[in-house]
Amino acid sequence: MLVGPGFRFLSGLSVYTCRLANALAETHDVSVLLLDRLIPTWLYPGASRVGDDLTSLRYDDSVRIAGKLDWYWGTGISELSRRLRDDPPEVIVLQWWTAAALHSYLMVMRLARREGIPVLIEFHEVQDTGEAKVPFVASYCRRYLRALVRGAAGAICHTQHDRAALSITLGSELFDRTPMRIAPHGPYDHLSAVAEPSTSSAAADPVRVLFFGLIRPYKGGEDLIYALDRMSPQQAGKVQVDFVGETWEDWTVPVEAISASPYRDRIHLDNRYVSDNDAARYFASADVLVLPYRRASSSGPLHIAMSHGIHVVMYAVDGLVEAVHDYDGAILVKPNDVDGLRDAILSVVDRRTERFANPHSWQPLVHAIDSLAPSTQLR
């Protein structure tokens, strides 16, 4: 049984939960418990789109929806308790990324331990960067995340960087006695199925540069615009930027930078959370994805880009370096080096048609789950 967010509050983890469930279903009997109403809607930065059907993803017919659980526990707890008693899974895998799910995960852990069901935790980051800035939420997460891990049979991280960050949060004693596996993030190749065939472009056409994803302080989207601003008119004439994403945390700096750019006519701004159809169109036409992140454990747009085989220009930060270490299309730039970002983008101009193989698959994660619960083998 996987436990993770459903599509009502659509996010990268909604996509991840579905993709992992479908990958596991190729060889395992899989059910999912969906976190449906993740938090009170008015608190959610993307509140205006909650419930909109923006994704083409669907769970495989063989994956059973075990139930839904909301933040208020208004529905789902009694049904879950009965299900775990009457038809217990051999292992439960919690998708961890936000303290908003912590109280629900603690309840799932309690019910699972009552029935003798082992629980694994898959970490996507220790805590959301926005949450970590809130003193009460940060301390709450540190304290009760330790309690959650104490009850777990094991944990999975995507990178050594995440593993090190987790060790600091948990403390050496708890960390050292928690069985752990490192398994890289699986591919996000689902957009290829809905993408329109891309037309070949002429050498004289501008390089299509894409920024894609939530617009937040740590993602550094403004540095892409600053890099464009530092190009000569001749250089900027070779570049067309698609800047696509939904603003969170009131972070308007990138949009303001676009408005002030001397090359505003070279930039297309799509300031919203786009549907899969629109996302597929942007990635199909892109030559290079730019990720000027200040920090990051992972990146959904990065894995979409690798599935499309396009160039990726990114600051060499945290877990992202590990995520692309075997991807030939990655160009790493010193963090916060806007001139280096500019030069890396321009280096793609004469290599825009190159495409690269994606080295990632979902099998390492499937193996990691099986190895942490060797007696389950999820028939």
Coordinates of C-alpha atoms in Angstrom, one line a residue:
M1 CA 0.0 0.0 0.0
L2 CA 1.3 3.4 -1.0
V3 CA 0.2 6.5 0.9
G4 CA 0.6 9.8 -0.9
P5 CA -1.3 12.8 -2.2
G6 CA -4.1 12.5 -4.7
F7 CA -4.8 14.8 -7.7
R8 CA -7.2 17.2 -5.9
F9 CA -4.2 19.2 -4.6
L10 CA -2.1 18.5 -7.8
S11 CA 1.6 18.6 -7.3
G12 CA 4.8 16.8 -8.2
L13 CA 4.2 14.3 -5.4
S14 CA 0.7 13.5 -6.8
V15 CA 2.4 12.6 -10.0
Y16 CA 5.2 10.7 -8.2
T17 CA 2.7 8.6 -6.2
C18 CA 0.8 7.6 -9.3
R19 CA 3.9 6.8 -11.4
L20 CA 5.5 4.7 -8.6
A21 CA 2.2 2.8 -8.0
N22 CA 1.9 2.0 -11.7
A23 CA 5.5 0.9 -11.9
L24 CA 5.1 -1.4 -8.8
A25 CA 1.9 -2.8 -10.3
E26 CA 3.8 -4.4 -13.1
T27 CA 5.1 -7.0 -10.7
H28 CA 3.2 -6.5 -7.4
D29 CA -0.3 -6.3 -6.0
V30 CA -0.7 -2.6 -5.2
S31 CA -3.2 -0.4 -3.4
V32 CA -3.0 3.3 -2.7
L33 CA -4.4 5.4 0.2
L34 CA -4.7 9.0 -1.2
L35 CA -4.4 12.1 0.9
D36 CA -7.3 13.9 -0.7
R37 CA -7.8 17.2 1.0
L38 CA -4.2 17.9 2.0
I39 CA -4.7 21.1 4.0
P40 CA -7.6 23.6 4.4
T41 CA -8.0 24.9 0.9
W42 CA -7.6 28.6 1.9
L43 CA -4.1 27.9 3.1
Y44 CA -3.0 26.3 -0.1
P45 CA -1.0 28.7 -2.4
G46 CA -2.7 27.2 -5.5
A47 CA -6.2 27.3 -3.9
S48 CA -7.9 28.7 -7.1
R49 CA -7.1 25.5 -9.0
V50 CA -7.8 22.9 -6.3
G51 CA -9.9 20.1 -7.8
D52 CA -9.2 21.1 -11.5
D53 CA -8.5 18.1 -13.7
L54 CA -5.1 19.2 -15.0
T55 CA -3.3 15.9 -15.4
S56 CA -3.6 13.1 -18.0
L57 CA -2.2 10.6 -15.5
R58 CA -4.5 7.8 -14.3
Y59 CA -3.8 4.9 -12.0
D60 CA -3.4 1.5 -13.7
D61 CA -6.6 -0.6 -13.6
S62 CA -4.8 -3.1 -11.4
V63 CA -4.1 -0.5 -8.7
R64 CA -6.8 -0.5 -6.1
I65 CA -7.8 2.8 -4.4
A66 CA -7.8 1.7 -0.8
G67 CA -9.5 4.9 0.3
K68 CA -9.0 8.6 0.8
L69 CA -7.9 10.6 3.9
D70 CA -8.3 14.3 4.4
W71 CA -6.4 16.7 6.6
Y72 CA -9.4 17.0 9.0
W73 CA -9.8 13.2 9.3
G74 CA -13.5 13.8 8.6
T75 CA -13.4 10.8 6.3
G76 CA -11.2 7.8 5.9
I77 CA -9.9 6.8 9.4
S78 CA -12.6 4.2 10.3
E79 CA -12.5 2.8 6.8
L80 CA -8.7 2.5 6.8
S81 CA -8.8 0.8 10.3
R82 CA -11.2 -1.8 9.0
R83 CA -9.2 -2.4 5.8
L84 CA -5.9 -2.8 7.6
R85 CA -7.6 -5.3 10.0
D86 CA -9.6 -7.3 7.4
D87 CA -7.3 -7.1 4.3
P88 CA -3.8 -6.0 5.5
P89 CA -1.1 -5.2 3.0
E90 CA 2.2 -6.8 3.5
V91 CA 4.0 -3.4 3.7
I92 CA 2.9 0.3 3.7
V93 CA 5.1 2.9 2.0
L94 CA 4.6 6.5 3.1
Q95 CA 5.6 9.3 0.7
W96 CA 7.1 12.0 2.8
W97 CA 7.6 15.6 1.7
T98 CA 5.6 18.0 4.0
A99 CA 4.7 18.4 7.6
A100 CA 1.1 18.9 6.6
A101 CA 0.8 15.1 6.3
L102 CA 2.6 14.3 9.5
H103 CA -0.4 13.9 11.8
S104 CA -2.1 11.6 9.3
Y105 CA 1.1 9.6 8.8
L106 CA 1.4 9.1 12.6
M107 CA -2.1 7.8 12.6
V108 CA -1.4 5.4 9.7
M109 CA 1.7 4.3 11.6
R110 CA -0.3 3.6 14.8
L111 CA -2.9 1.6 12.9
A112 CA -0.3 -0.3 11.0
R113 CA 1.7 -1.2 14.1
R114 CA -1.5 -2.4 15.8
E115 CA -1.9 -4.9 12.9
G116 CA 1.8 -5.8 12.7
I117 CA 2.2 -4.3 9.3
P118 CA 5.7 -2.9 8.5
V119 CA 5.9 0.7 7.3
L120 CA 8.6 2.2 5.1
I121 CA 9.1 6.0 4.6
E122 CA 10.3 7.4 1.2
F123 CA 11.8 10.8 1.7
H124 CA 11.6 13.4 -1.1
E125 CA 13.0 16.1 1.2
V126 CA 13.1 16.6 5.0
Q127 CA 10.8 19.6 5.0
D128 CA 9.3 22.0 2.5
T129 CA 11.4 25.2 2.4
G130 CA 8.3 27.4 3.0
E131 CA 7.3 25.4 6.0
A132 CA 10.9 25.4 7.4
K133 CA 10.6 29.2 7.7
V134 CA 7.7 29.0 10.2
P135 CA 9.1 28.5 13.7
F136 CA 6.3 26.4 15.2
V137 CA 5.9 24.3 12.1
A138 CA 9.7 23.7 11.8
S139 CA 10.0 22.5 15.4
Y140 CA 6.8 20.4 15.2
C141 CA 8.2 18.7 12.1
R142 CA 11.6 17.9 13.7
R143 CA 10.0 16.5 16.9
Y144 CA 7.3 14.3 15.4
L145 CA 9.2 13.2 12.3
R146 CA 11.6 11.5 14.7
A147 CA 8.6 9.8 16.3
L148 CA 7.4 8.6 12.8
V149 CA 10.8 7.2 11.9
R150 CA 11.1 5.4 15.2
G151 CA 8.1 3.3 14.2
A152 CA 9.3 2.6 10.6
A153 CA 10.9 -0.6 9.3
G154 CA 13.1 1.4 7.0
A155 CA 13.6 4.5 4.9
I156 CA 14.4 5.4 1.3
C157 CA 16.2 8.5 0.0
H158 CA 16.9 9.6 -3.6
T159 CA 20.4 10.9 -3.0
Q160 CA 23.3 10.9 -0.6
H161 CA 22.6 14.6 0.0
D162 CA 19.1 13.8 1.2
R163 CA 20.5 11.0 3.4
A164 CA 23.0 13.4 5.0
A165 CA 20.2 16.0 5.6
L166 CA 18.0 13.4 7.2
S167 CA 20.8 12.2 9.5
I168 CA 21.1 15.8 10.9
T169 CA 17.3 16.0 11.5
L170 CA 17.0 12.6 13.1
G171 CA 20.2 12.6 15.1
S172 CA 22.9 9.9 14.8
E173 CA 21.4 7.4 17.2
L174 CA 18.0 7.1 15.4
F175 CA 19.5 7.5 12.0
D176 CA 22.1 4.8 12.5
R177 CA 19.5 2.2 13.5
T178 CA 17.1 2.9 10.7
P179 CA 17.6 0.6 7.7
M180 CA 18.0 2.8 4.7
R181 CA 18.4 2.6 0.9
I182 CA 19.4 5.1 -1.8
A183 CA 17.3 4.9 -5.0
P184 CA 17.2 7.6 -7.6
H185 CA 14.0 9.3 -8.6
G186 CA 12.2 7.5 -11.5
P187 CA 11.5 9.1 -14.9
Y188 CA 8.6 11.4 -15.7
D189 CA 8.0 10.3 -19.3
H190 CA 4.2 10.4 -19.1
L191 CA 4.1 13.8 -21.0
S192 CA 5.5 12.2 -24.1
A193 CA 2.2 10.3 -24.5
V194 CA 0.2 13.5 -24.8
A195 CA 2.7 15.7 -26.6
E196 CA 2.1 16.7 -30.2
P197 CA 4.9 15.6 -32.6
S198 CA 7.6 18.4 -32.6
T199 CA 8.5 19.9 -35.9
S200 CA 12.1 20.2 -36.8
S201 CA 13.4 23.8 -36.5
A202 CA 15.8 25.6 -38.8
A203 CA 19.3 26.5 -37.6
A204 CA 18.4 30.1 -37.8
D205 CA 15.5 29.8 -35.4
P206 CA 16.1 30.9 -31.8
V207 CA 17.0 28.4 -29.1
R208 CA 13.9 27.6 -27.0
V209 CA 14.8 28.1 -23.4
L210 CA 12.4 26.8 -20.7
F211 CA 11.9 27.6 -17.1
F212 CA 9.1 25.4 -15.7
G213 CA 7.6 24.8 -12.3
L214 CA 6.4 26.6 -9.2
I215 CA 7.8 30.1 -8.9
R216 CA 9.3 30.2 -5.4
P217 CA 12.3 32.0 -3.8
Y218 CA 14.6 28.9 -3.8
K219 CA 14.0 28.2 -7.5
G220 CA 15.9 31.3 -8.6
G221 CA 13.9 31.9 -11.7
E222 CA 14.9 35.5 -11.8
D223 CA 18.5 34.5 -12.5
L224 CA 17.5 33.2 -15.9
I225 CA 16.1 36.6 -16.7
Y226 CA 19.2 38.4 -15.4
A227 CA 21.3 36.0 -17.6
L228 CA 19.3 37.0 -20.6
D229 CA 19.7 40.7 -19.7
R230 CA 23.5 40.3 -19.7
M231 CA 23.5 39.1 -23.3
S232 CA 24.4 41.4 -26.2
P233 CA 21.5 42.2 -28.6
Q234 CA 23.0 39.7 -31.1
Q235 CA 23.2 37.0 -28.5
A236 CA 19.7 37.6 -27.1
G237 CA 18.4 37.4 -30.7
K238 CA 19.3 33.7 -30.7
V239 CA 17.2 33.0 -27.6
Q240 CA 13.5 32.6 -26.9
V241 CA 12.4 32.1 -23.3
D242 CA 9.3 30.3 -22.1
F243 CA 8.8 31.1 -18.4
V244 CA 6.0 28.8 -17.1
G245 CA 4.8 28.4 -13.5
E246 CA 2.5 29.3 -10.7
T247 CA 3.6 31.9 -8.1
W248 CA 3.9 30.7 -4.5
E249 CA 5.0 32.5 -1.3
D250 CA 4.2 35.9 -3.0
W251 CA 7.5 35.6 -4.8
T252 CA 7.0 38.2 -7.6
V253 CA 10.7 39.0 -8.3
P254 CA 11.0 36.9 -11.5
V255 CA 7.8 38.3 -13.0
E256 CA 9.0 41.8 -12.1
A257 CA 12.4 41.0 -13.7
I258 CA 10.6 39.9 -16.9
S259 CA 8.6 43.2 -17.0
A260 CA 11.8 45.2 -16.6
S261 CA 13.9 43.2 -19.0
P262 CA 15.3 45.0 -22.1
Y263 CA 14.6 41.8 -24.0
R264 CA 10.9 41.5 -22.8
D265 CA 9.9 40.6 -26.4
R266 CA 12.1 37.5 -26.2
I267 CA 10.2 36.2 -23.1
H268 CA 6.8 34.4 -23.0
L269 CA 5.3 34.4 -19.5
D270 CA 2.7 31.8 -18.6
N271 CA 2.1 32.5 -14.9
R272 CA -0.1 29.5 -13.9
Y273 CA -0.1 25.8 -13.1
V274 CA -0.5 24.4 -16.5
S275 CA -2.2 21.2 -17.6
D276 CA -0.3 18.2 -18.8
N277 CA -1.3 19.0 -22.4
D278 CA 0.3 22.5 -22.1
A279 CA 3.3 21.1 -20.2
A280 CA 3.8 18.5 -23.0
R281 CA 3.7 21.3 -25.6
Y282 CA 6.3 23.4 -23.8
F283 CA 8.8 20.5 -23.3
A284 CA 8.3 19.2 -26.8
S285 CA 9.3 22.6 -28.2
A286 CA 12.2 23.3 -25.7
D287 CA 15.8 22.9 -26.5
V288 CA 17.1 23.5 -23.0
L289 CA 15.6 23.6 -19.5
V290 CA 17.2 26.1 -17.1
L291 CA 17.1 25.3 -13.3
P292 CA 18.8 28.1 -11.4
Y293 CA 17.8 26.6 -8.0
R294 CA 19.4 28.0 -4.8
R295 CA 18.9 24.6 -3.2
A296 CA 17.0 21.4 -4.1
S297 CA 16.6 17.8 -3.2
S298 CA 15.1 16.9 -6.5
S299 CA 13.1 18.4 -9.3
G300 CA 10.1 17.2 -11.2
P301 CA 10.8 19.4 -14.3
L302 CA 14.4 18.0 -14.4
H303 CA 13.0 14.5 -14.7
I304 CA 10.6 15.6 -17.4
A305 CA 13.5 17.2 -19.3
M306 CA 15.6 14.1 -19.1
S307 CA 12.7 12.0 -20.4
H308 CA 12.6 14.4 -23.4
G309 CA 16.4 14.1 -23.8
I310 CA 16.9 17.9 -23.9
H311 CA 19.8 20.0 -22.6
V312 CA 19.6 21.0 -18.9
V313 CA 21.5 24.0 -17.6
M314 CA 21.5 24.2 -13.8
Y315 CA 23.3 25.4 -10.7
A316 CA 25.4 22.6 -9.2
V317 CA 23.5 22.4 -5.9
D318 CA 22.6 19.7 -3.4
G319 CA 20.9 16.6 -4.7
L320 CA 20.5 17.8 -8.3
V321 CA 24.2 17.1 -9.0
E322 CA 23.6 13.5 -8.1
A323 CA 20.4 13.4 -10.1
V324 CA 22.2 14.3 -13.4
H325 CA 25.6 12.7 -12.8
D326 CA 25.0 10.1 -15.6
Y327 CA 22.9 12.3 -17.9
D328 CA 25.0 13.6 -20.8
G329 CA 22.8 16.6 -21.5
A330 CA 23.5 18.3 -18.1
I331 CA 25.5 21.5 -18.0
L332 CA 26.5 22.4 -14.4
V333 CA 27.1 26.0 -13.4
K334 CA 28.6 27.4 -10.2
P335 CA 25.7 28.4 -7.8
N336 CA 24.5 32.0 -8.2
D337 CA 26.9 32.6 -11.1
V338 CA 24.6 34.6 -13.5
D339 CA 27.4 35.1 -16.1
G340 CA 28.1 31.4 -16.0
L341 CA 24.4 30.7 -16.5
R342 CA 24.4 33.1 -19.5
D343 CA 27.4 31.4 -21.1
A344 CA 26.0 27.9 -20.5
I345 CA 22.7 28.8 -22.3
L346 CA 24.7 30.3 -25.2
S347 CA 26.8 27.2 -25.4
V348 CA 23.6 25.3 -26.5
V349 CA 23.0 27.5 -29.5
D350 CA 25.2 25.4 -31.8
R351 CA 24.2 22.1 -30.2
R352 CA 20.4 22.7 -29.9
T353 CA 19.4 19.6 -31.9
E354 CA 21.4 17.2 -29.7
R355 CA 19.3 14.8 -27.7
F356 CA 20.3 12.5 -24.9
A357 CA 19.3 9.1 -23.4
N358 CA 17.6 9.1 -20.0
P359 CA 19.5 6.8 -17.7
H360 CA 16.7 6.5 -15.1
S361 CA 14.0 3.9 -14.5
W362 CA 11.6 3.0 -11.7
Q363 CA 13.3 -0.4 -11.0
P364 CA 15.8 0.9 -8.4
L365 CA 12.9 2.1 -6.3
V366 CA 11.0 -1.1 -6.7
H367 CA 14.1 -3.0 -5.6
A368 CA 14.7 -0.7 -2.7
I369 CA 11.2 -1.3 -1.4
D370 CA 11.5 -5.1 -1.8
S371 CA 15.0 -5.2 -0.1
L372 CA 13.7 -3.3 3.0
A373 CA 10.8 -5.7 3.3
P374 CA 12.4 -8.9 2.1
S375 CA 9.6 -11.2 3.4
T376 CA 6.8 -9.3 1.7
Q377 CA 7.6 -9.4 -2.0
L378 CA 4.1 -7.9 -2.5
R379 CA 2.4 -10.6 -4.5

